[in-house]
PDB file of C-alpha atoms in Angstrom:
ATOM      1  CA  UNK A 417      -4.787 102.920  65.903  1.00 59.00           C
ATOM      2  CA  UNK A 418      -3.669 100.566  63.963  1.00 65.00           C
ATOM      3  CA  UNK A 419      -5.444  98.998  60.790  1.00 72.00           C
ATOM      4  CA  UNK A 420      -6.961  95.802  60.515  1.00 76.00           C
ATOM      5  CA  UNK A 421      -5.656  93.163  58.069  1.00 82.00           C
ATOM      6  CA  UNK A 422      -6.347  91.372  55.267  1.00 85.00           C
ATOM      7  CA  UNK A 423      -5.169  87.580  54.753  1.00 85.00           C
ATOM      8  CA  UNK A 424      -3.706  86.289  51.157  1.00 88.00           C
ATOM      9  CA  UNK A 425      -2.107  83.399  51.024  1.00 87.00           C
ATOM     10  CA  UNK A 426       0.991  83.030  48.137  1.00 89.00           C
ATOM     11  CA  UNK A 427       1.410  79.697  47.014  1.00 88.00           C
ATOM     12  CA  UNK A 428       5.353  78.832  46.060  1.00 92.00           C
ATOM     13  CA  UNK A 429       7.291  76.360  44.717  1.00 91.00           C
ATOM     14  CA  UNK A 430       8.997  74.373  47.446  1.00 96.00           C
ATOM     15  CA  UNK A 431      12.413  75.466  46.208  1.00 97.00           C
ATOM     16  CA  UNK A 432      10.658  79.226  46.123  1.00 96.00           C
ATOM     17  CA  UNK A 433       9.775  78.450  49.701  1.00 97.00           C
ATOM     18  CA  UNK A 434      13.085  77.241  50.713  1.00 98.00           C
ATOM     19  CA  UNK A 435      14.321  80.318  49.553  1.00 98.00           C
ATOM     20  CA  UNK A 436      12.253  82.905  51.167  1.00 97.00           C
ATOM     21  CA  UNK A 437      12.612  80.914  54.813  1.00 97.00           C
ATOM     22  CA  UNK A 438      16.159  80.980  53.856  1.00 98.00           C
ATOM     23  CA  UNK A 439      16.714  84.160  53.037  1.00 98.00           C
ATOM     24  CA  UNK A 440      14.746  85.630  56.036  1.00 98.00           C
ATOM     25  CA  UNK A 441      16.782  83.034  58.203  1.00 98.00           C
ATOM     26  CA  UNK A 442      20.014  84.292  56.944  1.00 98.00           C
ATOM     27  CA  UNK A 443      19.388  87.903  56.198  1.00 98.00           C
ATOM     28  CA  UNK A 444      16.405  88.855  57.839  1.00 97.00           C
ATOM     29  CA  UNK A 445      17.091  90.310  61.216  1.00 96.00           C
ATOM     30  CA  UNK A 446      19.881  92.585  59.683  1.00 98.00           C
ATOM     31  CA  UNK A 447      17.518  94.065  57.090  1.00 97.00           C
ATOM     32  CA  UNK A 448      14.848  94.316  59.586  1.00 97.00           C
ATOM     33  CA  UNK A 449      12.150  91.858  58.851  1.00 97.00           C
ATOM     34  CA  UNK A 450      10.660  90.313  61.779  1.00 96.00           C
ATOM     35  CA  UNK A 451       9.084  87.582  60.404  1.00 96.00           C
ATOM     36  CA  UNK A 452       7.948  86.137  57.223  1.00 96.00           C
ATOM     37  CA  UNK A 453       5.229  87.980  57.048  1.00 95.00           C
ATOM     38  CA  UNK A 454       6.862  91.294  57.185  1.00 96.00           C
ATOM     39  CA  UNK A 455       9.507  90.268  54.173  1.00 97.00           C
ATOM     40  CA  UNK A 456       6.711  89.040  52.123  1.00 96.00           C
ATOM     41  CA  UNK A 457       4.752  92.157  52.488  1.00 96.00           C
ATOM     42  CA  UNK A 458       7.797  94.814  51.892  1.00 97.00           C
ATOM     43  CA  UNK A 459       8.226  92.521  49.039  1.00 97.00           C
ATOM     44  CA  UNK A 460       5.063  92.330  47.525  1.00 97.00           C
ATOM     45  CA  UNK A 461       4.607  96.216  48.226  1.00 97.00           C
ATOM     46  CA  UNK A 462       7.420  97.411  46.196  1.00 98.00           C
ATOM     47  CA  UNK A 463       6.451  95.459  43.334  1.00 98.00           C
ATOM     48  CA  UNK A 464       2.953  96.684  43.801  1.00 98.00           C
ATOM     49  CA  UNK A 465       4.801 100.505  43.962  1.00 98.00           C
ATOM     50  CA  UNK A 466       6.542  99.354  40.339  1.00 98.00           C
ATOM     51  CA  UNK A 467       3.105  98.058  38.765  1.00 98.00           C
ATOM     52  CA  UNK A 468       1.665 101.588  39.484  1.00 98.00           C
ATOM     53  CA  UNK A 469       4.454 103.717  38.256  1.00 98.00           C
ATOM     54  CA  UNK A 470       4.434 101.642  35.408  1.00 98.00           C
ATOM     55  CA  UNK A 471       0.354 101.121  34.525  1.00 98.00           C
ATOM     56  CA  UNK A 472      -1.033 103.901  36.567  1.00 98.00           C
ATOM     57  CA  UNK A 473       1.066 106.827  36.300  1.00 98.00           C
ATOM     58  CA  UNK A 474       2.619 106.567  39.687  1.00 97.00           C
ATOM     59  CA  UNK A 475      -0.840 106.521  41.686  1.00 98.00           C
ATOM     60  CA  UNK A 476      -2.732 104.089  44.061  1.00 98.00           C
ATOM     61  CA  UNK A 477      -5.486 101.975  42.235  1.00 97.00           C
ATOM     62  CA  UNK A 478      -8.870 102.005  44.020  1.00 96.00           C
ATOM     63  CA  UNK A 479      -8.597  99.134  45.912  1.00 94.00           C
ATOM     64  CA  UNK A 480     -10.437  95.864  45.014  1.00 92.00           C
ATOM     65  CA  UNK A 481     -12.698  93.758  47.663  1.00 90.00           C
ATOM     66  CA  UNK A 482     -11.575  90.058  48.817  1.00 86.00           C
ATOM     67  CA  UNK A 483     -13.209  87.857  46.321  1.00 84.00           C
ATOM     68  CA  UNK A 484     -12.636  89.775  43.188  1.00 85.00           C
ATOM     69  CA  UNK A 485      -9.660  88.227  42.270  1.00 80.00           C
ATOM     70  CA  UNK A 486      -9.579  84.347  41.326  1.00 75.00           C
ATOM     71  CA  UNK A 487      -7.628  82.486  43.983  1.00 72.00           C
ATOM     72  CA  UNK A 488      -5.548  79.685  44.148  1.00 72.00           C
ATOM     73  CA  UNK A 489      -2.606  78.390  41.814  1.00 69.00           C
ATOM     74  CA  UNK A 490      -2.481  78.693  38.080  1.00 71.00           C
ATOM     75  CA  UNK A 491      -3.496  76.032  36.360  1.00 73.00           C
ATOM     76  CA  UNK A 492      -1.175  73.311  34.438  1.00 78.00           C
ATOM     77  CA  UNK A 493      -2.456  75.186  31.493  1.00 82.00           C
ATOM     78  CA  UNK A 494      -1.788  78.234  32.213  1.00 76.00           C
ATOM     79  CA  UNK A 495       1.699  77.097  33.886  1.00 77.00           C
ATOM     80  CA  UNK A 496       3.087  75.405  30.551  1.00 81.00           C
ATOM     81  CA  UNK A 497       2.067  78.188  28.785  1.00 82.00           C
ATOM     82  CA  UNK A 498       4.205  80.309  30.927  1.00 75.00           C
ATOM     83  CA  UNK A 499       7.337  78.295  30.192  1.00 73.00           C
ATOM     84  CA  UNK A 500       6.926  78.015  26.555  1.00 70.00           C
ATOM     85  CA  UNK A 501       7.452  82.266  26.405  1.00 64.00           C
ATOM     86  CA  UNK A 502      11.082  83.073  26.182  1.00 61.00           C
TER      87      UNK A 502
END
């Protein structure tokens, strides 16, 4: 059985989205993602596996219900403030 999913939406750059369609158009098949989807996730998931060995000791968090997390793009504050740090 398989389990049911969740939906998040990343928001990129267009150049960042360029990128990723390129990549998966280029790459993709031979490293075995079938879709966008799938590279985004395996992605995402192995920087999620680096965040925990790094704040967590290795282990899973508990995991956090949709709507606990503030969605959407960073703001134009938040964005500069980004690209002033080194």
């Amino acid at each position: 059985m398989t389990k049911p999913t969740s939906h998040i939406t990343p928001y990129f750059t267009q150049d960042q989205a360029d990128q990723v369609r390129a990549a998966l158009q280029a790459a993709g098949r031979a490293e075995g993602y079938a879709s966008l989807s799938d590279l985004v996730v395996a992605a995402t998931m192995r920087e999620v596996k680096r965040l925990q060995r790094k704040h967590n000791g290795g282990r899973v968090w508990p995991g956090v219900p949709a709507g606990s997390v503030r969605p959407g793009r960073r703001t134009r504050a938040e964005t500069a403030a980004s690209e002033d740090r080194p």
